Coordinates of C-alpha atoms in Angstrom, one line a residue:
M14 CA 0.0 0.0 0.0
E15 CA 2.8 2.3 0.9
A16 CA 4.7 1.3 -2.3
A17 CA 1.7 2.2 -4.4
N18 CA 1.4 5.6 -2.7
S19 CA 5.2 6.4 -3.2
M20 CA 5.1 6.0 -7.0
T21 CA 5.5 9.3 -9.0
V22 CA 3.3 9.8 -12.0
Y23 CA 5.4 11.0 -15.0
V24 CA 3.5 13.5 -17.0
P25 CA 5.1 14.0 -20.4
T26 CA 5.9 17.4 -21.6
S27 CA 4.5 19.1 -24.7
L28 CA 7.6 18.1 -26.6
E29 CA 7.1 14.4 -26.0
I30 CA 3.4 14.3 -26.8
E31 CA 3.1 12.0 -29.8
P32 CA 0.6 12.9 -32.5
E33 CA -2.6 10.9 -32.0
T34 CA -3.8 8.4 -34.5
D35 CA -7.0 8.7 -36.4
M36 CA -8.7 6.2 -34.1
Q37 CA -7.5 8.1 -31.0
Q38 CA -8.8 11.4 -32.4
D39 CA -12.2 9.9 -33.0
N40 CA -12.3 8.5 -29.5
S41 CA -11.0 11.7 -27.8
D42 CA -13.6 14.1 -26.5
M43 CA -11.5 17.2 -26.9
D44 CA -9.6 18.6 -30.0
F45 CA -5.9 19.4 -29.7
D46 CA -4.4 22.6 -31.4
R47 CA -1.0 21.7 -33.0
S48 CA -0.1 25.3 -33.7
Q49 CA 0.5 25.8 -29.9
I50 CA 3.4 23.3 -29.9
T51 CA 6.7 25.2 -29.3
V52 CA 10.3 24.2 -29.0
R53 CA 13.5 26.0 -28.1
C54 CA 16.0 26.8 -30.9
C55 CA 19.0 24.5 -30.7
L56 CA 21.3 27.4 -31.5
C57 CA 20.1 30.5 -29.6
G58 CA 17.4 29.0 -27.3
T59 CA 14.6 31.3 -28.6
I60 CA 11.1 29.7 -28.3
T61 CA 9.9 29.0 -31.8
P62 CA 6.8 27.1 -33.0
R63 CA 7.4 23.6 -34.2
T64 CA 6.1 22.8 -37.6
A65 CA 6.5 20.0 -40.1
E66 CA 8.8 22.2 -42.2
N67 CA 11.0 23.1 -39.2
S68 CA 12.2 19.7 -38.3
N69 CA 15.6 20.9 -37.3
N70 CA 14.2 23.0 -34.4
I71 CA 16.0 26.2 -35.6
C72 CA 14.4 29.6 -35.4
A73 CA 13.9 31.8 -38.5
E74 CA 16.6 34.3 -37.5
C75 CA 19.3 31.6 -37.1
M76 CA 18.1 29.9 -40.2
R77 CA 18.5 33.2 -42.1
I78 CA 22.0 33.7 -40.7
N79 CA 23.3 30.2 -41.4
S80 CA 21.5 29.7 -44.8
D81 CA 22.3 32.3 -47.5
I82 CA 19.8 31.7 -50.4
T83 CA 21.4 34.5 -52.4
E84 CA 24.6 32.6 -52.8
G85 CA 25.4 32.0 -56.5
I86 CA 23.3 35.1 -57.7
T87 CA 25.3 37.9 -59.3
K88 CA 25.0 41.2 -57.4
Q89 CA 26.8 43.5 -59.9
I90 CA 26.6 43.2 -63.7
I91 CA 28.2 45.2 -66.5
L92 CA 25.7 46.5 -69.0
Y93 CA 26.9 47.7 -72.4
R94 CA 25.2 50.7 -74.1
C95 CA 26.0 52.4 -77.4
R96 CA 26.7 56.1 -76.9
T97 CA 25.6 57.0 -80.4
C98 CA 22.3 55.2 -80.8
L99 CA 21.6 54.7 -77.1
R100 CA 20.8 51.0 -77.5
Y101 CA 21.5 48.3 -75.0
N102 CA 23.3 45.1 -75.8
G103 CA 20.8 42.4 -75.0
P104 CA 22.1 40.8 -77.3
P105 CA 21.0 41.9 -79.9
W106 CA 21.3 45.7 -79.7
I107 CA 17.8 47.0 -79.0
H108 CA 16.6 50.4 -77.8
Y109 CA 14.8 50.3 -74.4
E110 CA 13.1 53.1 -72.5
R111 CA 14.5 53.7 -69.1
E112 CA 12.6 51.8 -66.3
S113 CA 10.4 50.1 -68.9
P114 CA 9.0 46.5 -68.6
Q115 CA 11.0 45.5 -71.6
L116 CA 14.2 46.7 -70.0
L117 CA 13.4 44.9 -66.8
T118 CA 12.9 41.6 -68.7
M119 CA 16.3 42.0 -70.4
L120 CA 18.1 42.8 -67.2
L121 CA 16.6 39.8 -65.4
K122 CA 17.9 37.5 -68.1
K123 CA 21.4 38.7 -67.4
V124 CA 21.2 37.7 -63.7
K125 CA 22.9 34.3 -63.1
G126 CA 21.6 31.9 -60.5
L127 CA 17.9 32.7 -60.6
K128 CA 17.1 29.2 -61.9
S129 CA 17.9 27.7 -58.5
V130 CA 15.4 30.0 -56.7
K131 CA 11.8 31.1 -57.1
L132 CA 11.4 34.7 -58.4
L133 CA 8.4 36.4 -56.7
D134 CA 8.8 40.1 -57.6
A135 CA 11.1 42.6 -59.4
N136 CA 11.1 46.4 -59.6
F137 CA 13.4 49.3 -60.3
V138 CA 15.1 51.3 -57.6
Y139 CA 15.4 55.0 -58.6
T140 CA 18.8 56.1 -59.8
E141 CA 20.0 59.3 -61.6
E142 CA 20.5 58.8 -65.3
H143 CA 23.9 60.5 -65.3
S144 CA 25.1 58.0 -62.6
K145 CA 25.4 55.3 -65.2
R146 CA 23.8 52.9 -62.7
I147 CA 20.6 50.8 -62.9
K148 CA 19.4 49.0 -59.8
I149 CA 16.5 46.5 -59.4
R150 CA 15.1 45.0 -56.3
I151 CA 14.1 41.3 -56.6
T152 CA 12.2 39.1 -54.2
I153 CA 13.3 35.5 -54.2
Q154 CA 12.2 32.3 -52.3
K155 CA 14.1 29.0 -51.8
E156 CA 13.6 25.8 -49.8
V157 CA 16.6 25.0 -47.4
D158 CA 17.6 21.8 -45.6
G159 CA 14.8 20.4 -43.5
G160 CA 12.0 21.6 -45.8
S161 CA 11.9 25.2 -44.5
V162 CA 11.2 28.0 -47.0
L163 CA 13.1 31.3 -46.8
Q164 CA 12.2 34.6 -48.6
T165 CA 14.4 37.6 -48.9
N166 CA 15.0 40.8 -51.0
L167 CA 18.1 41.4 -53.1
I168 CA 19.5 44.5 -54.9
V169 CA 21.2 43.9 -58.2
E170 CA 23.3 46.7 -59.6
Y171 CA 24.0 47.2 -63.3
V172 CA 27.0 49.4 -64.4
E173 CA 26.6 51.0 -67.8
N174 CA 29.7 50.9 -69.9
N175 CA 30.0 52.6 -73.3
Q176 CA 30.5 50.2 -76.2
Q177 CA 29.9 51.0 -79.9
C178 CA 27.5 48.8 -81.6
E179 CA 28.2 47.1 -85.0
E180 CA 26.0 49.4 -87.0
C181 CA 27.5 52.6 -85.5
Q182 CA 31.0 51.1 -86.2
K183 CA 30.0 50.7 -89.8
S184 CA 28.6 54.3 -89.9
F185 CA 31.9 55.8 -88.7
T186 CA 34.1 53.5 -90.8
P187 CA 34.2 54.3 -94.5
H188 CA 33.6 51.7 -97.2
I189 CA 31.6 49.3 -95.1
W190 CA 28.1 49.9 -96.5
T191 CA 26.6 47.3 -98.9
A192 CA 23.8 49.3 -100.5
V193 CA 23.0 53.0 -100.9
V194 CA 19.8 54.7 -102.1
Q195 CA 20.4 58.0 -103.8
V196 CA 17.3 60.2 -103.9
R197 CA 17.5 63.0 -106.4
Q198 CA 15.2 65.7 -107.8
K199 CA 16.3 68.4 -110.3
V200 CA 14.6 71.4 -108.7
D201 CA 15.9 74.6 -107.0
H202 CA 14.4 73.8 -103.6
K203 CA 14.1 70.9 -101.1
R204 CA 10.5 71.0 -100.0
T205 CA 10.0 67.5 -101.5
F206 CA 12.8 66.1 -99.4
L207 CA 11.4 67.7 -96.3
Y208 CA 8.0 66.0 -96.9
L209 CA 9.7 62.7 -97.8
E210 CA 11.7 62.9 -94.5
Q211 CA 8.5 63.2 -92.5
L212 CA 6.9 60.3 -94.3
I213 CA 10.0 58.1 -93.6
L214 CA 9.8 59.1 -89.9
K215 CA 6.2 58.3 -89.6
N216 CA 6.5 54.8 -91.2
K217 CA 10.0 54.1 -89.5
T218 CA 11.5 52.9 -92.8
H219 CA 14.9 54.3 -91.8
D220 CA 15.5 52.0 -88.8
K221 CA 17.9 49.7 -90.8
C222 CA 19.8 52.7 -92.2
I223 CA 23.3 53.1 -90.9
K224 CA 23.8 56.7 -92.2
V225 CA 22.0 59.5 -93.9
S226 CA 24.0 62.1 -95.8
E227 CA 22.7 65.3 -97.4
K228 CA 23.9 66.2 -100.9
D229 CA 23.5 69.3 -103.0
D230 CA 20.6 67.8 -105.0
G231 CA 19.2 65.1 -102.7
L232 CA 19.8 62.6 -99.9
D233 CA 21.8 59.4 -99.6
F234 CA 20.7 56.5 -97.4
Y235 CA 23.3 53.8 -96.6
F236 CA 22.4 50.2 -95.6
K237 CA 24.4 47.2 -94.6
N238 CA 22.4 44.9 -96.8
K239 CA 20.5 45.1 -100.0
S240 CA 17.1 44.2 -98.5
G241 CA 16.9 47.4 -96.4
A242 CA 17.7 49.5 -99.5
S243 CA 15.0 47.7 -101.5
S244 CA 12.4 48.3 -98.9
L245 CA 13.1 52.0 -98.8
K246 CA 13.0 52.1 -102.6
N247 CA 9.6 50.4 -102.6
F248 CA 8.3 52.8 -99.9
I249 CA 9.4 55.9 -101.9
T250 CA 7.8 54.4 -105.0
S251 CA 4.4 54.0 -103.2
K252 CA 4.4 57.7 -102.0
I253 CA 5.8 59.8 -104.9
P254 CA 6.3 59.4 -108.7
I255 CA 9.9 58.3 -109.3
K256 CA 12.1 56.4 -111.8
F257 CA 14.7 54.2 -110.3
K258 CA 17.8 52.5 -111.6
V259 CA 19.9 49.7 -109.9
A260 CA 23.6 49.3 -110.4
K261 CA 26.2 47.1 -108.8
K262 CA 30.0 47.1 -108.5
L263 CA 32.2 44.1 -107.8
I264 CA 34.3 44.6 -104.7
S265 CA 35.9 41.2 -104.2
H266 CA 35.7 37.6 -105.5
D267 CA 36.8 34.3 -104.0
V268 CA 37.9 31.9 -106.7
H269 CA 37.7 28.8 -104.5
T270 CA 34.2 29.3 -103.0
S271 CA 32.8 31.4 -105.9
N272 CA 31.6 34.1 -103.5
Y273 CA 31.1 37.6 -105.0
N274 CA 30.9 40.8 -102.9
Y275 CA 29.0 43.6 -104.6
K276 CA 28.1 47.2 -103.6
Y277 CA 24.6 48.2 -104.8
T278 CA 23.5 51.7 -105.8
I279 CA 19.8 52.5 -106.3
L280 CA 19.1 55.8 -107.9
C281 CA 15.6 57.2 -107.3
D282 CA 14.9 60.1 -109.6
I283 CA 11.9 62.1 -108.4
A284 CA 9.7 63.7 -111.0
P285 CA 10.6 67.5 -111.1
I286 CA 6.9 68.5 -110.8
C287 CA 6.0 70.0 -107.4
R288 CA 2.8 71.2 -105.8
D289 CA 1.5 74.6 -107.1
D290 CA 3.6 74.3 -110.3
L291 CA 2.2 75.7 -113.6
C292 CA 3.1 73.2 -116.3
V293 CA 2.7 72.8 -120.1
I294 CA 2.0 69.2 -121.1
P295 CA 2.9 67.8 -124.5
K296 CA 0.3 67.4 -127.2
K297 CA 0.4 63.6 -127.2
L298 CA -0.2 63.5 -123.4
S299 CA -3.0 66.0 -123.8
N300 CA -4.7 63.8 -126.3
L301 CA -4.3 60.8 -124.0
L302 CA -6.0 62.7 -121.2
G303 CA -9.0 63.7 -123.2
G304 CA -7.8 67.0 -124.6
I305 CA -6.9 68.6 -121.3
G306 CA -4.4 71.5 -121.3
P307 CA -1.9 72.3 -122.5
L308 CA -1.6 74.8 -119.6
V309 CA -2.3 72.9 -116.4
L310 CA -1.8 73.5 -112.7
C311 CA -0.4 70.8 -110.4
Y312 CA -2.5 71.0 -107.2
K313 CA -1.3 67.7 -105.5
V314 CA 1.6 65.2 -105.7
S315 CA 1.2 61.8 -104.3
Q316 CA 1.7 58.4 -106.0
H317 CA 0.2 60.3 -109.0
I318 CA 0.5 63.9 -110.3
H319 CA -2.8 65.6 -109.9
I320 CA -3.4 68.4 -112.5
V321 CA -6.3 70.7 -113.2
D322 CA -6.9 72.6 -116.5
V323 CA -6.7 76.4 -115.8
M324 CA -9.4 77.1 -118.4
T325 CA -12.0 74.3 -118.2
M326 CA -11.2 73.2 -114.6
E327 CA -11.1 69.6 -115.6
T328 CA -8.9 67.3 -113.4
Q329 CA -6.7 64.4 -114.3
Q330 CA -4.1 62.1 -112.7
I331 CA -0.8 61.1 -114.2
D332 CA 1.1 58.1 -112.8
S333 CA 4.9 57.7 -113.0
T334 CA 4.9 55.4 -116.0
L335 CA 2.8 57.8 -118.1
Y336 CA 4.8 60.8 -116.9
Y337 CA 8.2 59.3 -117.9
Q338 CA 6.8 58.4 -121.3
H339 CA 5.8 62.0 -121.9
V340 CA 8.2 64.1 -119.7
F341 CA 7.3 67.7 -119.1
Q342 CA 8.8 70.4 -116.9
G343 CA 7.3 73.1 -114.6
F344 CA 6.7 76.3 -116.5
M345 CA 6.4 78.5 -113.4
S346 CA 7.2 77.6 -109.8
K347 CA 6.0 78.8 -106.4
N348 CA 8.6 81.6 -106.2
Q349 CA 6.8 83.4 -109.0
L350 CA 3.4 83.8 -107.3
T351 CA 1.8 87.2 -107.0
E352 CA -0.8 88.3 -104.5
F353 CA -4.2 89.3 -105.8
I354 CA -7.4 90.4 -104.1
V355 CA -10.9 89.0 -104.8
I356 CA -13.2 91.8 -105.9
D357 CA -16.2 89.8 -107.0
I358 CA -17.4 86.1 -107.2
D359 CA -19.9 84.6 -109.6
S360 CA -20.9 81.0 -110.0
P361 CA -20.9 79.7 -113.6
E362 CA -23.8 77.7 -115.1
F363 CA -21.7 74.5 -115.6
D364 CA -19.1 72.8 -113.4
P365 CA -17.0 70.1 -115.3
N366 CA -15.8 68.6 -111.9
E367 CA -19.3 68.0 -110.6
T368 CA -18.9 64.3 -110.4
K369 CA -15.1 64.1 -109.8
A370 CA -13.3 66.8 -107.9
I371 CA -16.2 67.9 -105.7
R372 CA -16.4 64.5 -104.1
R373 CA -12.7 64.0 -104.0
E374 CA -11.0 67.4 -103.6
N375 CA -13.9 69.8 -102.6
F376 CA -13.4 71.8 -105.8
R377 CA -16.1 74.2 -107.1
C378 CA -15.7 76.1 -110.3
V379 CA -16.4 79.8 -109.9
Q380 CA -15.7 83.0 -111.8
V381 CA -13.8 85.6 -109.8
E382 CA -12.7 89.2 -110.5
L383 CA -9.1 89.8 -109.3
K384 CA -6.9 92.8 -108.8
R385 CA -3.3 93.0 -107.8
A386 CA -2.7 93.8 -104.1
S387 CA 0.2 96.1 -105.0
D388 CA -2.3 98.2 -107.1
L389 CA -4.6 98.5 -104.1
D390 CA -1.9 99.6 -101.8
N391 CA -0.6 102.3 -104.2
P392 CA -3.7 103.4 -106.2
D393 CA -1.8 106.5 -107.6
K394 CA 1.1 104.6 -109.0
G395 CA -0.7 101.3 -109.7
S396 CA -3.0 100.4 -112.6
N397 CA -6.8 99.9 -112.4
D398 CA -6.8 96.7 -114.4
T399 CA -9.0 93.8 -113.1
Y400 CA -9.0 90.3 -114.4
L401 CA -12.0 88.0 -114.7
V402 CA -10.9 84.4 -114.6
N403 CA -12.2 80.9 -113.7
T404 CA -10.9 79.1 -110.7
H405 CA -11.4 75.8 -108.8
L406 CA -11.2 77.4 -105.4
G407 CA -14.8 78.3 -105.0
E408 CA -15.2 76.4 -101.7
V409 CA -12.6 78.5 -99.9
L410 CA -12.7 81.9 -101.5
N411 CA -14.8 84.9 -100.3
Y412 CA -14.9 88.6 -101.0
N413 CA -11.8 90.6 -100.1
D414 CA -9.7 87.4 -99.7
S415 CA -6.1 87.2 -100.8
V416 CA -5.1 84.7 -103.5
L417 CA -1.7 83.8 -104.8
C418 CA -1.7 83.7 -108.6
Y419 CA 0.5 83.4 -111.6
D420 CA 0.6 86.7 -113.4
L421 CA 0.7 85.5 -117.1
A422 CA -0.2 89.0 -118.4
N423 CA 3.4 90.2 -117.4
A424 CA 5.2 86.9 -118.0
N425 CA 7.2 85.7 -121.0
L426 CA 5.1 82.8 -122.5
G427 CA 6.5 80.2 -124.8
E428 CA 5.4 79.6 -128.4
S429 CA 3.7 76.3 -127.4
I430 CA 1.2 78.3 -125.2
E431 CA 0.7 81.3 -127.4
N432 CA 0.0 79.2 -130.5
G433 CA -2.3 76.9 -128.6
K434 CA -5.9 76.3 -129.5
K435 CA -7.3 77.6 -126.2
D436 CA -7.0 81.1 -124.9
V437 CA -4.4 81.7 -122.2
P438 CA -5.8 83.4 -119.0
D439 CA -4.1 86.5 -117.8
V440 CA -4.1 85.3 -114.2
V441 CA -4.1 81.7 -112.8
P442 CA -5.3 81.4 -109.2
V443 CA -3.4 78.8 -107.2
K444 CA -4.3 78.9 -103.5
K445 CA -5.8 81.2 -100.8
Y446 CA -3.3 83.3 -98.9
Y447 CA -3.4 84.6 -95.3
P448 CA -1.3 87.8 -95.3
R449 CA -2.5 89.1 -91.9
F450 CA -1.7 85.9 -90.2
R451 CA 1.7 85.7 -91.9
R452 CA 2.6 89.3 -90.9
K453 CA 4.8 88.2 -88.1
N454 CA 6.8 85.1 -87.1
R455 CA 4.3 83.6 -84.7
K456 CA 5.0 80.9 -82.1
R457 CA 3.9 77.4 -83.0
Y458 CA 2.9 75.1 -80.2
W459 CA 3.9 72.1 -82.3
K460 CA 7.1 70.9 -83.9
L461 CA 8.4 68.2 -86.2
D462 CA 11.0 65.4 -85.7
R463 CA 14.1 65.3 -87.9
I464 CA 16.4 62.6 -89.1
P465 CA 20.0 63.2 -88.1
M466 CA 22.0 63.8 -91.3
Q467 CA 25.6 64.3 -92.2
D468 CA 26.3 67.4 -94.3
E469 CA 28.2 66.3 -97.4
T470 CA 27.4 69.1 -99.8
G471 CA 31.0 69.3 -101.0
L472 CA 31.8 72.7 -99.6
E473 CA 34.4 71.5 -97.2
E474 CA 36.3 69.5 -99.8
E475 CA 36.4 72.4 -102.2
D476 CA 37.7 74.7 -99.5
M477 CA 40.4 72.3 -98.4
E478 CA 41.6 72.0 -102.0
E479 CA 41.7 75.8 -102.3
E480 CA 43.5 76.2 -99.0
A481 CA 46.1 73.7 -100.2
K482 CA 46.7 75.6 -103.4
T483 CA 47.0 79.0 -101.8
K484 CA 48.6 80.4 -98.7
T485 CA 45.9 82.9 -97.9
K486 CA 44.1 80.8 -95.3
S487 CA 42.3 83.7 -93.7
R488 CA 40.5 84.7 -96.9
K489 CA 39.5 81.1 -97.6
K490 CA 38.2 80.7 -94.1
S491 CA 36.1 83.8 -94.5
K492 CA 34.8 82.5 -97.9
K493 CA 34.0 79.2 -96.3
S494 CA 32.0 80.8 -93.5
K495 CA 30.0 82.9 -96.0
K496 CA 29.1 79.8 -97.9
K497 CA 28.0 78.0 -94.8
S498 CA 26.0 80.9 -93.5
K499 CA 24.2 81.3 -96.9
Q500 CA 23.5 77.6 -97.0
E501 CA 22.1 77.6 -93.4
T502 CA 19.9 80.6 -94.3
D503 CA 18.5 78.8 -97.3
R504 CA 17.7 75.7 -95.3
D505 CA 16.0 77.7 -92.6
R506 CA 13.9 79.6 -95.2
E507 CA 12.8 76.4 -96.9
F508 CA 12.0 74.7 -93.7
E509 CA 9.9 77.7 -92.6
E510 CA 8.0 77.6 -95.9
F511 CA 7.4 73.9 -95.4
L512 CA 5.9 74.6 -91.9
Q513 CA 3.7 77.3 -93.4
Q514 CA 2.5 74.9 -96.0
L515 CA 1.6 72.3 -93.3
E516 CA -0.3 75.0 -91.4
E517 CA -2.4 75.9 -94.5
D518 CA -3.2 72.4 -95.6
P519 CA -5.0 70.0 -93.1
E520 CA -4.9 67.2 -95.7
L521 CA -1.1 67.3 -95.9
R522 CA -0.9 67.1 -92.1
Q523 CA -2.6 63.8 -92.0
N524 CA 0.5 62.0 -93.4
I525 CA 2.9 63.6 -90.9
N526 CA 3.4 63.2 -87.1
L527 CA 3.1 66.5 -85.2
Y528 CA 4.5 66.8 -81.7
P529 CA 3.5 69.3 -79.0
D530 CA 6.1 71.9 -78.1
R531 CA 5.9 71.9 -74.3
G532 CA 7.9 75.1 -73.8
I533 CA 5.8 77.2 -76.1
M534 CA 2.5 75.7 -74.8
S535 CA 3.4 76.5 -71.2
D536 CA 4.2 80.1 -72.2
L537 CA 0.9 80.5 -74.0
E538 CA -1.0 79.0 -71.1
S539 CA 0.7 81.4 -68.7
K540 CA -0.1 84.3 -71.0
F541 CA -3.7 83.1 -71.2
S542 CA -4.0 82.9 -67.4
M543 CA -3.2 86.7 -67.3
M544 CA -6.4 87.5 -69.3
N545 CA -9.4 89.1 -67.7
L546 CA -12.1 87.0 -66.1
E547 CA -14.7 88.3 -68.5
E548 CA -12.6 87.3 -71.5
K549 CA -12.3 83.8 -70.2
K550 CA -16.0 83.5 -69.5
K551 CA -16.6 84.6 -73.1
E552 CA -14.4 81.9 -74.5
I553 CA -16.1 79.3 -72.4
A554 CA -19.5 80.5 -73.4
D555 CA -18.5 80.3 -77.1
A556 CA -17.3 76.7 -76.6
N557 CA -20.6 75.8 -75.0
K558 CA -22.6 77.3 -77.9
L559 CA -20.6 75.2 -80.3
I560 CA -21.5 72.1 -78.3
K561 CA -25.2 72.9 -78.2
K562 CA -25.4 73.6 -81.9
K563 CA -25.7 69.9 -82.8
K564 CA -28.8 69.0 -84.8
I565 CA -31.4 66.7 -83.4
V566 CA -31.3 64.4 -86.3
K567 CA -27.5 63.9 -86.1
A568 CA -27.7 63.5 -82.3
K569 CA -30.2 60.6 -82.8
R570 CA -27.8 58.8 -85.1
K571 CA -24.8 59.1 -82.8
T572 CA -24.0 56.7 -80.0
E573 CA -22.9 57.7 -76.5
K574 CA -19.3 57.3 -77.5
G575 CA -19.8 59.4 -80.6
K576 CA -21.4 62.2 -78.5
E577 CA -18.4 62.1 -76.1
L578 CA -15.9 62.3 -79.0
H579 CA -17.8 65.2 -80.5
K580 CA -17.9 67.0 -77.2
E581 CA -14.2 66.4 -76.7
A582 CA -13.5 67.7 -80.3
Q583 CA -15.4 70.9 -79.5
I584 CA -13.5 71.4 -76.3
N585 CA -10.2 71.0 -78.2
K586 CA -11.3 73.6 -80.7
A587 CA -12.0 76.0 -77.8
K588 CA -8.6 75.3 -76.4
V589 CA -7.0 76.0 -79.8
K590 CA -8.9 79.2 -79.9
M591 CA -7.5 80.2 -76.5
Y592 CA -4.0 79.5 -77.7
M593 CA -4.5 81.5 -80.9
K594 CA -5.9 84.4 -78.8
A595 CA -2.7 84.2 -76.6
I596 CA -0.6 84.3 -79.8
K597 CA -2.3 87.5 -81.1
E598 CA -1.0 90.8 -80.2
D599 CA -3.1 93.6 -78.8
D600 CA -3.4 95.5 -82.1
E601 CA -4.2 92.4 -84.2
S602 CA -7.9 91.7 -83.9
D603 CA -8.5 91.5 -87.7
L604 CA -6.8 88.1 -88.4
E605 CA -8.4 85.6 -90.7
E606 CA -11.0 83.6 -88.9
D607 CA -10.9 80.7 -91.5
F608 CA -7.2 80.0 -91.1
P609 CA -6.8 76.2 -90.8
V610 CA -5.1 76.1 -87.4
V611 CA -3.5 72.9 -86.2
Q612 CA -5.9 71.3 -83.8
M613 CA -4.9 69.7 -80.5
T614 CA -6.2 66.3 -81.6
E615 CA -3.5 66.3 -84.4
L616 CA -0.7 66.3 -81.9
L617 CA 0.8 63.1 -80.6
D618 CA 0.9 63.4 -76.8
N619 CA 2.2 59.9 -76.2
L620 CA 5.3 60.4 -78.5
K621 CA 7.3 63.3 -76.9
L622 CA 10.4 64.8 -78.4
E623 CA 13.3 66.0 -76.3
D624 CA 13.7 69.7 -76.2
D625 CA 16.4 71.2 -78.3

């Protein structure tokens, strides 16, 4: 009895409690919470919960110290970038925007050791661009000994080193190109090349071009293979009328393998007919086109040459094949235009373009009475002659409007025109002119992108030869500077004329990418903010009136999305009106209201250009 009372009952601790079987769990009256089982860490003695993954009885802190899951992962990587084209070596050499998802994908591929861990997250850490450092923070997860899973963050640093890519090496090394496209036009201006440059930029057909050089009479595009040159030639053929010729020159030849290395030259000769040119077509071509001409006006140049008869107002199209079978030149160009004023307008009984040009070009044949603007400015010295002529500009002309015309009454006409069957008009109207808006050089809140070109007009080579022959270097340097200054002045003048042509022609702007000029727009907005409150209310009221002017019939046809787009367009028009009011000076309230201003919807906000 005493022995039975002296026995000690051993109560097992929580560490020695064995997990119950399924049968014991069914028979037990109470449930046991396993999450409450704790053990002491075998290294530091900290109480830590015991789980099936933590079979080694080690706390999380000791496990993190003793187990480095970032071992084998590169922490610092050298990233090569071309200084000229700003492309990264993936490979291949590709342009990435800074902190873009595409750049992050390329950087993660360069990290070695990620295959042994599980990548959970990756993002950029902000660094200054001039520091030549790119940092990304990655979150990784890995299973260690005993089945435990560790998770940690890691910073990977990329050091940007400059390295020239292969294409830039070829562009700076002479005689490495394989094919060249030479674009030429025999005219005394370069407006066609400015328009062609914008078409190439919009369609990105110059991506494979290693160099673009500017010549006296055109442009040269260099490529490392023939396929890139052929694609550019096909693109130019689809946009403007040209005649091309392909030539090749043998560079080297391997007798054993029969390998030939050629250099290809593709000459693209653009038709020397430009917009607003007055032309005299040959008699055979006139008969093929139904007796049109011989005096015609070129009002548009696309894949075809669009002409209109200055007497009958009939329109025709001439493709490149037909043109080069019957070649003709421009009789008078844009530099010979004279300003006239519309005195009277009268609609004729018959319009020959009723079924063609009205639906295609918005032409309307009218009879106008014109007088020179110089005669109106100086009535005492000028003449009182007026001219009654037909024109195709009936949709845009109004009383007292200015029109640029060819003054044939004071021009030296050829025998082919004077001896023609049809009478020659004294004045040929070409297009409407906005003199009050062009009175001053106004700020434009939009700008164009340009292709970087190398100037190879031949002036430097000529001057170097002259300096070698003579000892008067100072005189030659002054002569060289004069040539360069004159050349830059001509380029600026032609580019300004091209910008004016874009402003006056909304149809021409559809084929070109326009970008907002942030500096000018911020200045105009600040200037508009200085206006009186009454003036702002008036502008807002005008915008609301434009929105409420919608017809009921059209509103029924429109969907909800269409109504929103229409409302947004009217708001953009009001914003443009505010900008134009900020551009106007205090004493310039009589500007042309029908000037085709560049709308805000035509600007590409998502494609920003760097400020010059």
